[in-house]
């Protein structure tokens, strides 16, 4: 099943040559393993990415050597070694700025009950490739011999841009149900199409995802949403029922009709918003926090739907309900607290802009908008613009002009008042000195009052700020 490199097409040879050119340590490592009587193969995503011209600094290898043998062969050669994956047969190595993961041939399967794989060492390359998730990840290049091994047609599938399993989809997903999510992730990352029999197995076996830990699901979903075409992956999750297992709010949006009657439903609107957010990232993307906020911004609509006497649908306070649902869902998926806080805050704030175009916003309102958004303001700008999905060109242009005006107004006030760091005109020490009080709750209450005053009126002269503080103290019995 091995094909000499000389028989590959020019493009394939160039891809492999480029991989080896930017990774000169690969041959050197291969020679060390050969001298020790062991095989070494560049494998999986590294081969796939090289063929696609997307090779990074992380390289994956497989070998018949067991971890203790691998450690002996890299000792004294590697710049650094880590053994955190040793129980799964993986030894990590750093060499010349590259991260190498060397894994013993293995057969990996679930017992049908536990959430973690049972790992057993394999004995040959072909069996190792057969247990891999998809054919595009089941190719190998031997080192230092450079023989190309592709027993399951991964190269042809790369050309066809399809996601297919080496074994039957049912067997593959039974071994590791997370592979169903991974299929959607590769569709999003590579813009590939998932084969119909794979989709059918994902649909039939969706409930098996419940065997997987929240952390593994979270990591795979984060990669999907951060892909080049996240909407392609999201549709696949909903269509197969996989989303119902860990993100049921997404499919639930299909039940709600957009209040502007410009989209089939809020689900379609949401996917458009996600796409808009991706486009607004520019060269800075992918921004998971922005994309997650775009995905979740309307999840409060099903619970807040109301139909008025005129037949119009409304979703009052859906941003409040949506923020609560978002926090619950992201906690269940074990996202870090700071990531949850940022996404929840964006969902909560995403409607604040509407109404600005009616000319009702004072400078105080603009200051509060900036203060409430804090460091999330650049993302809030992008989320708000992404949320404009109306097909009415005149209305879309008006909304864009209104937001342009708001950003210009924010910039003007920021230049005048340093809006990024709105603080009271008097600090805690000044408050204690003027009121003659020690550190304690009174100082905090006074500080909060002066900050609200600063947001309302802008910067105040020292004398006026002191007078306002004394007036507040008298009214609250603190003098």
Coordinates of C-alpha atoms in Angstrom, one line a residue:
X1 CA 0.0 0.0 0.0
X2 CA 3.1 2.3 -0.1
X3 CA 3.8 4.4 -3.1
X4 CA 7.3 5.8 -3.8
X5 CA 7.5 9.6 -3.7
X6 CA 8.8 9.5 -7.4
X7 CA 5.4 8.3 -8.6
X8 CA 3.4 11.1 -7.0
X9 CA 2.2 14.0 -9.1
X10 CA 4.4 17.1 -9.2
X11 CA 2.1 19.0 -6.9
X12 CA 2.2 16.1 -4.4
X13 CA 5.9 15.9 -4.5
X14 CA 6.3 19.6 -4.1
X15 CA 4.0 19.5 -1.1
X16 CA 5.9 16.7 0.6
X17 CA 9.2 18.4 -0.3
X18 CA 8.0 21.7 1.2
X19 CA 7.0 19.9 4.4
X20 CA 10.5 18.3 4.6
X21 CA 12.2 21.6 3.6
X22 CA 10.6 23.6 6.4
X23 CA 11.0 20.6 8.8
X24 CA 14.6 19.5 8.3
X25 CA 14.5 17.8 11.7
X26 CA 12.1 15.2 10.4
X27 CA 14.7 13.2 8.4
X28 CA 17.2 13.5 11.3
X29 CA 14.6 12.2 13.7
X30 CA 13.7 9.4 11.2
X31 CA 17.4 8.3 11.1
X32 CA 17.6 8.1 14.8
X33 CA 14.5 5.8 14.9
X34 CA 15.9 3.7 12.1
X35 CA 19.2 3.3 13.9
X36 CA 17.2 2.1 16.9
X37 CA 15.4 -0.5 14.8
X38 CA 12.1 1.3 14.7
X39 CA 9.8 2.9 12.1
X40 CA 8.8 6.6 12.0
X41 CA 6.2 8.2 9.9
X42 CA 4.9 11.7 9.5
X43 CA 1.2 11.2 9.7
X44 CA -2.3 12.6 10.0
X45 CA -3.0 16.3 9.9
X46 CA 0.7 17.2 9.2
X47 CA 0.5 15.3 5.9
X48 CA -2.9 16.7 5.1
X49 CA -1.9 20.3 5.8
X50 CA 1.3 19.9 3.8
X51 CA -0.6 18.7 0.8
X52 CA -3.0 21.7 1.2
X53 CA -0.1 24.1 1.6
X54 CA -1.1 25.0 5.2
X55 CA 1.7 23.4 7.3
X56 CA 2.3 24.9 10.7
X57 CA 4.9 24.4 13.3
X58 CA 3.3 21.3 15.0
X59 CA 4.2 18.0 13.4
X60 CA 2.6 14.6 14.2
X61 CA 4.5 11.3 13.9
X62 CA 3.7 7.7 14.6
X63 CA 6.0 4.8 15.3
X64 CA 6.2 1.2 16.4
X65 CA 8.5 2.3 19.3
X66 CA 6.9 2.4 22.7
X67 CA 7.1 5.6 24.8
X68 CA 10.1 4.5 26.8
X69 CA 12.0 3.6 23.5
X70 CA 11.0 7.0 22.1
X71 CA 12.4 8.8 25.2
X72 CA 15.7 7.0 24.8
X73 CA 16.0 8.0 21.1
X74 CA 15.2 11.7 21.6
X75 CA 17.2 12.1 24.8
X76 CA 20.2 14.4 24.2
X77 CA 18.8 15.4 20.8
X78 CA 15.6 17.3 21.7
X79 CA 15.6 20.9 23.0
X80 CA 12.8 19.9 25.4
X81 CA 10.7 16.9 26.2
X82 CA 7.3 16.5 27.8
X83 CA 5.5 13.4 28.9
X84 CA 2.0 14.6 29.6
X85 CA 0.6 12.3 26.9
X86 CA 2.7 9.3 27.8
X87 CA -0.3 7.3 29.1
X88 CA -1.8 7.6 25.6
X89 CA 1.5 6.6 24.0
X90 CA 2.6 10.1 23.1
X91 CA 5.9 11.8 23.8
X92 CA 6.2 15.6 23.0
X93 CA 9.5 17.0 21.7
X94 CA 10.6 20.5 20.9
X95 CA 13.4 20.9 18.3
X96 CA 14.6 24.1 16.5
X97 CA 11.3 25.9 17.3
X98 CA 9.1 23.0 16.1
X99 CA 6.7 21.0 18.3
X100 CA 6.8 17.3 17.5
X101 CA 4.4 14.7 18.9
X102 CA 5.5 11.1 18.5
X103 CA 2.8 8.5 19.2
X104 CA 3.1 4.7 19.3
X105 CA 0.9 2.8 16.8
X106 CA -2.3 2.2 18.6
X107 CA -5.8 0.9 18.5
X108 CA -8.2 3.2 20.3
X109 CA -11.8 2.4 21.2
X110 CA -14.5 3.1 23.7
X111 CA -16.1 0.4 25.8
X112 CA -19.5 1.9 25.1
X113 CA -19.9 3.3 28.6
X114 CA -16.9 5.3 29.7
X115 CA -16.2 8.8 28.4
X116 CA -12.5 8.3 27.9
X117 CA -10.7 6.1 25.3
X118 CA -9.2 2.8 26.1
X119 CA -5.8 2.8 24.5
X120 CA -3.8 -0.3 23.3
X121 CA -0.6 -0.2 21.3
X122 CA -0.9 -1.4 17.7
X123 CA 1.8 -3.2 15.7
X124 CA 1.8 -1.7 12.2
X125 CA 1.1 1.4 10.3
X126 CA -1.9 0.2 8.3
X127 CA -3.9 -0.7 11.4
X128 CA -2.9 2.7 12.9
X129 CA -4.2 4.5 9.9
X130 CA -7.4 2.5 9.8
X131 CA -8.3 3.7 13.3
X132 CA -8.0 7.3 12.4
X133 CA -11.0 9.6 12.1
X134 CA -11.1 10.5 8.4
X135 CA -9.3 9.4 5.2
X136 CA -7.8 12.8 4.8
X137 CA -6.0 12.3 8.1
X138 CA -5.0 8.7 7.3
X139 CA -2.0 9.3 5.1
X140 CA 1.6 8.9 6.1
X141 CA 5.2 9.7 4.8
X142 CA 7.9 7.4 6.1
X143 CA 11.1 8.8 7.5
X144 CA 13.8 8.9 6.3
X145 CA 12.6 6.9 3.3
X146 CA 9.8 9.2 2.1
X147 CA 7.4 6.5 1.1
X148 CA 3.9 7.8 0.8
X149 CA 1.2 5.6 2.3
X150 CA -2.5 6.2 1.5
X151 CA -4.5 3.0 2.0
X152 CA -7.9 4.6 2.2
X153 CA -7.8 7.2 -0.6
X154 CA -7.2 10.3 1.5
X155 CA -5.4 12.0 -1.4
X156 CA -8.3 11.5 -3.7
X157 CA -10.7 12.8 -1.0
X158 CA -8.6 15.9 -0.6
X159 CA -9.0 16.5 -4.3
X160 CA -12.7 15.9 -4.1
X161 CA -12.9 18.0 -0.9
X162 CA -14.9 15.4 1.0
X163 CA -14.9 14.1 4.6
X164 CA -15.1 10.3 4.7
X165 CA -14.1 7.7 7.3
X166 CA -11.5 4.9 6.6
X167 CA -13.7 2.3 8.3
X168 CA -17.5 2.4 8.2
X169 CA -18.9 5.6 9.8
X170 CA -20.8 3.5 12.4
X171 CA -17.6 1.7 13.5
X172 CA -15.6 4.9 13.5
X173 CA -18.1 6.8 15.6
X174 CA -18.7 3.9 17.9
X175 CA -15.0 4.0 18.7
X176 CA -15.0 7.7 19.4
X177 CA -18.4 9.6 19.2
X178 CA -16.5 12.9 19.2
X179 CA -15.6 12.2 15.6
X180 CA -19.1 13.2 14.7
X181 CA -18.4 16.7 15.9
X182 CA -15.0 16.6 14.3
X183 CA -16.6 15.8 10.9
X184 CA -18.6 19.1 11.2
X185 CA -15.4 20.8 12.4
X186 CA -13.5 19.8 9.3
X187 CA -16.4 20.9 7.1
X188 CA -16.1 24.3 8.7
X189 CA -12.3 24.4 8.7
X190 CA -11.7 23.2 5.2
X191 CA -15.0 24.0 3.5
X192 CA -15.3 20.3 2.6
X193 CA -18.5 18.3 2.1
X194 CA -19.3 15.5 4.5
X195 CA -20.2 12.2 2.6
X196 CA -23.9 11.3 2.8
X197 CA -23.2 8.0 4.6
X198 CA -21.2 9.8 7.2
X199 CA -24.0 12.4 7.7
X200 CA -26.5 9.5 8.0
X201 CA -24.4 7.9 10.7
X202 CA -24.0 11.2 12.6
X203 CA -27.8 11.6 12.6
X204 CA -28.5 8.0 13.7
X205 CA -25.8 8.1 16.4
X206 CA -26.1 11.7 17.7
X207 CA -27.2 10.5 21.2
X208 CA -23.8 8.7 21.5
X209 CA -22.2 12.2 21.9
X210 CA -23.6 12.1 25.5
X211 CA -20.7 9.7 26.3
X212 CA -18.2 12.5 25.7
X213 CA -17.0 14.9 28.4
X214 CA -18.1 18.5 28.3
X215 CA -14.5 19.6 28.0
X216 CA -13.8 17.6 24.8
X217 CA -17.1 18.8 23.2
X218 CA -16.2 22.3 24.1
X219 CA -12.7 22.1 22.6
X220 CA -14.1 20.6 19.3
X221 CA -16.9 23.1 19.1
X222 CA -14.5 26.0 19.7
X223 CA -12.4 24.8 16.7
X224 CA -15.6 24.5 14.6
X225 CA -16.8 28.0 15.4
X226 CA -13.3 29.3 14.7
X227 CA -13.2 27.7 11.3
X228 CA -13.1 29.4 7.9
X229 CA -16.8 28.7 7.3
X230 CA -18.4 28.1 10.7
X231 CA -21.9 28.3 9.3
X232 CA -21.3 25.2 7.2
X233 CA -20.4 23.3 10.4
X234 CA -23.3 24.8 12.4
X235 CA -25.8 23.7 9.8
X236 CA -24.5 20.2 9.9
X237 CA -24.7 20.1 13.7
X238 CA -28.4 21.2 13.6
X239 CA -29.4 19.0 10.6
X240 CA -27.9 15.8 12.3
X241 CA -29.3 16.6 15.7
X242 CA -25.8 16.8 17.3
X243 CA -26.5 20.4 18.4
X244 CA -29.4 19.2 20.4
X245 CA -27.0 17.2 22.6
X246 CA -25.0 20.2 23.8
X247 CA -26.4 23.4 22.3
X248 CA -30.2 22.9 22.0
X249 CA -30.8 26.7 21.9
X250 CA -29.4 26.8 18.3
X251 CA -32.0 24.5 16.7
X252 CA -34.6 26.1 18.9
X253 CA -34.3 29.3 16.9
X254 CA -35.9 27.6 13.9
X255 CA -39.2 27.9 15.7
X256 CA -39.2 31.7 15.8
X257 CA -40.1 34.0 12.9
X258 CA -38.1 37.2 12.7
X259 CA -40.2 40.2 13.8
X260 CA -39.3 42.1 10.6
X261 CA -40.5 39.2 8.4
X262 CA -37.4 39.5 6.3
X263 CA -36.0 36.1 7.1
X264 CA -37.5 32.6 7.2
X265 CA -36.7 32.4 10.9
X266 CA -34.4 33.6 13.6
X267 CA -32.2 30.6 13.0
X268 CA -31.4 31.8 9.4
X269 CA -30.9 35.4 10.7
X270 CA -28.4 34.1 13.3
X271 CA -26.3 32.3 10.8
X272 CA -26.2 35.4 8.7
X273 CA -25.1 37.4 11.7
X274 CA -22.3 34.8 12.3
X275 CA -21.1 35.2 8.7
X276 CA -21.2 39.0 9.0
X277 CA -19.1 38.8 12.2
X278 CA -16.6 36.6 10.4
X279 CA -16.3 39.2 7.6
X280 CA -15.8 42.0 10.0
X281 CA -12.9 40.3 11.8
X282 CA -10.6 41.2 9.0
X283 CA -7.0 40.0 9.5
X284 CA -7.5 39.8 13.3
X285 CA -9.7 36.7 13.2
X286 CA -10.8 34.2 14.2
X287 CA -12.4 35.9 17.3
X288 CA -14.2 33.2 19.2
X289 CA -15.8 35.6 21.6
X290 CA -17.3 37.7 18.8
X291 CA -18.5 34.6 16.9
X292 CA -20.0 33.0 20.0
X293 CA -21.8 36.3 20.9
X294 CA -23.1 36.4 17.3
X295 CA -24.3 32.8 17.6
X296 CA -26.1 33.4 20.9
X297 CA -27.3 36.9 20.6
X298 CA -30.9 36.0 19.9
X299 CA -31.3 32.7 21.9
X300 CA -33.6 34.5 24.3
X301 CA -36.2 35.1 21.5
X302 CA -38.1 31.7 21.9
X303 CA -38.9 32.4 25.5
X304 CA -39.9 36.1 24.9
X305 CA -42.0 35.8 21.8
X306 CA -45.3 37.7 21.9
X307 CA -47.8 38.5 19.2
X308 CA -49.5 42.0 19.4
X309 CA -53.0 42.9 18.4
X310 CA -51.8 44.1 15.1
X311 CA -50.2 40.6 14.5
X312 CA -46.7 41.8 14.8
X313 CA -44.2 39.6 16.6
X314 CA -42.0 41.0 19.3
X315 CA -39.3 39.7 21.6
X316 CA -39.1 42.2 24.4
X317 CA -36.1 41.9 26.7
X318 CA -34.8 38.9 24.8
X319 CA -31.3 40.2 25.3
X320 CA -31.7 39.8 29.1
X321 CA -33.0 36.2 28.8
X322 CA -30.5 35.4 26.1
X323 CA -27.6 36.5 28.4
X324 CA -28.9 34.2 31.1
X325 CA -29.2 31.3 28.7
X326 CA -25.8 31.9 27.3
X327 CA -24.2 31.9 30.7
X328 CA -25.9 28.6 31.6
X329 CA -24.9 26.9 28.4
X330 CA -21.3 28.1 28.4
X331 CA -20.9 27.0 32.0
X332 CA -22.2 23.6 31.2
X333 CA -19.5 23.4 28.5
X334 CA -16.9 24.4 31.0
X335 CA -15.7 27.5 29.2
X336 CA -13.3 29.8 31.3
X337 CA -15.1 32.4 33.4
X338 CA -13.5 35.3 31.5
X339 CA -14.7 34.0 28.2
X340 CA -18.2 33.4 29.5
X341 CA -18.3 36.9 31.0
X342 CA -17.3 38.5 27.7
X343 CA -19.8 36.6 25.6
X344 CA -22.6 37.2 28.1
X345 CA -21.9 40.9 28.3
X346 CA -22.0 41.2 24.5
X347 CA -25.3 39.4 24.3
X348 CA -26.7 41.6 27.0
X349 CA -25.6 44.8 25.2
X350 CA -26.3 43.9 21.6
X351 CA -29.6 45.9 21.4
X352 CA -28.4 49.0 23.2
X353 CA -27.6 50.8 19.9
X354 CA -31.1 50.7 18.5
X355 CA -32.9 54.0 19.2
X356 CA -29.7 56.0 18.6
X357 CA -30.9 57.0 15.2
X358 CA -34.0 58.8 16.7
X359 CA -31.8 61.4 18.1
X360 CA -32.5 60.5 21.8
X361 CA -29.0 59.9 22.9
X362 CA -27.4 62.5 25.1
X363 CA -23.6 62.7 25.7
X364 CA -24.4 60.9 29.0
X365 CA -26.0 58.0 27.1
X366 CA -22.9 57.7 24.9
X367 CA -20.6 57.8 27.9
X368 CA -22.6 55.0 29.5
X369 CA -22.6 52.9 26.3
X370 CA -18.8 53.1 26.2
X371 CA -18.4 52.6 30.0
X372 CA -20.7 49.6 30.0
X373 CA -18.9 47.9 27.1
X374 CA -15.5 48.7 28.5
X375 CA -12.8 46.7 26.7
X376 CA -15.5 44.9 24.7
X377 CA -16.4 48.0 22.8
X378 CA -14.6 47.1 19.5
X379 CA -16.4 43.7 19.6
X380 CA -19.7 45.4 20.4
X381 CA -19.3 47.6 17.3
X382 CA -18.8 44.6 15.1
X383 CA -21.6 42.6 16.7
X384 CA -24.1 45.5 16.3
X385 CA -23.1 46.0 12.7
X386 CA -23.3 42.2 12.0
X387 CA -26.9 42.2 13.5
X388 CA -28.2 44.4 10.6
X389 CA -29.4 41.8 8.2
X390 CA -32.4 43.6 6.7
X391 CA -32.9 43.2 2.9
X392 CA -34.3 46.7 2.7
X393 CA -31.3 48.6 1.3
X394 CA -32.6 52.0 2.5
X395 CA -33.0 50.7 6.0
X396 CA -29.7 49.0 6.0
X397 CA -27.9 52.1 4.8
X398 CA -29.7 54.2 7.5
X399 CA -28.6 51.8 10.2
X400 CA -25.0 51.8 9.0
X401 CA -25.0 55.6 8.8
X402 CA -26.4 55.8 12.3
X403 CA -23.7 53.6 13.7
X404 CA -21.1 55.5 11.8
X405 CA -22.4 58.6 13.5
X406 CA -22.3 56.9 16.9
X407 CA -18.7 55.8 16.4
X408 CA -17.7 59.3 15.3
X409 CA -19.4 60.7 18.4
X410 CA -17.6 58.2 20.7
X411 CA -14.3 59.2 19.1
X412 CA -15.0 62.9 19.7
X413 CA -16.0 62.4 23.3
X414 CA -13.1 60.0 23.8
X415 CA -10.6 62.6 22.6
X416 CA -12.1 65.2 24.9
X417 CA -12.7 63.1 28.0
X418 CA -10.7 59.8 27.8
X419 CA -13.8 57.7 27.8
X420 CA -11.8 54.5 28.0
X421 CA -11.0 55.3 31.7
X422 CA -14.0 57.1 33.0
X423 CA -13.4 57.7 36.7
X424 CA -14.8 60.1 39.3
X425 CA -13.3 63.6 39.5
X426 CA -12.3 62.8 43.1
X427 CA -10.4 59.7 44.1
X428 CA -10.9 57.7 47.4
X429 CA -8.2 59.7 49.2
X430 CA -9.8 63.0 48.3
X431 CA -13.3 61.7 49.4
X432 CA -11.9 60.6 52.8
X433 CA -10.2 64.0 53.3
X434 CA -13.2 66.1 52.3
X435 CA -15.7 64.1 54.3
X436 CA -13.4 63.3 57.2
X437 CA -14.2 59.6 57.1
X438 CA -11.9 56.5 57.3
X439 CA -11.8 53.8 54.7
X440 CA -15.1 51.9 54.5
X441 CA -18.5 51.6 52.8
X442 CA -19.2 55.3 52.8
X443 CA -16.1 56.0 50.6
X444 CA -17.3 53.3 48.1
X445 CA -20.8 54.7 48.0
X446 CA -19.5 58.3 47.4
X447 CA -17.1 57.1 44.7
X448 CA -20.0 55.3 42.9
X449 CA -22.1 58.5 43.1
X450 CA -19.3 60.6 41.7
X451 CA -18.8 58.2 38.8
X452 CA -22.5 58.3 37.9
X453 CA -22.2 62.1 38.0
X454 CA -19.2 62.0 35.8
X455 CA -21.1 59.8 33.3
X456 CA -24.0 62.2 33.3
X457 CA -22.2 65.5 33.1
X458 CA -18.7 64.8 31.9
X459 CA -15.6 66.2 33.7
X460 CA -16.3 68.7 36.5
X461 CA -14.1 71.4 37.9
X462 CA -12.6 70.4 41.3
X463 CA -14.7 72.9 43.2
X464 CA -17.9 71.7 41.6
X465 CA -17.0 68.1 42.3
X466 CA -16.3 68.8 45.9
X467 CA -19.6 70.7 46.2
X468 CA -21.5 67.8 44.7
X469 CA -19.8 65.4 47.1
X470 CA -20.7 67.5 50.1
X471 CA -24.3 67.8 48.9
X472 CA -24.6 64.0 48.5
X473 CA -23.1 63.5 52.0
X474 CA -25.6 65.9 53.6
X475 CA -28.6 64.1 51.9
X476 CA -27.4 60.8 53.1
X477 CA -26.5 61.8 56.6
X478 CA -22.8 61.5 56.3
X479 CA -21.8 65.0 57.5

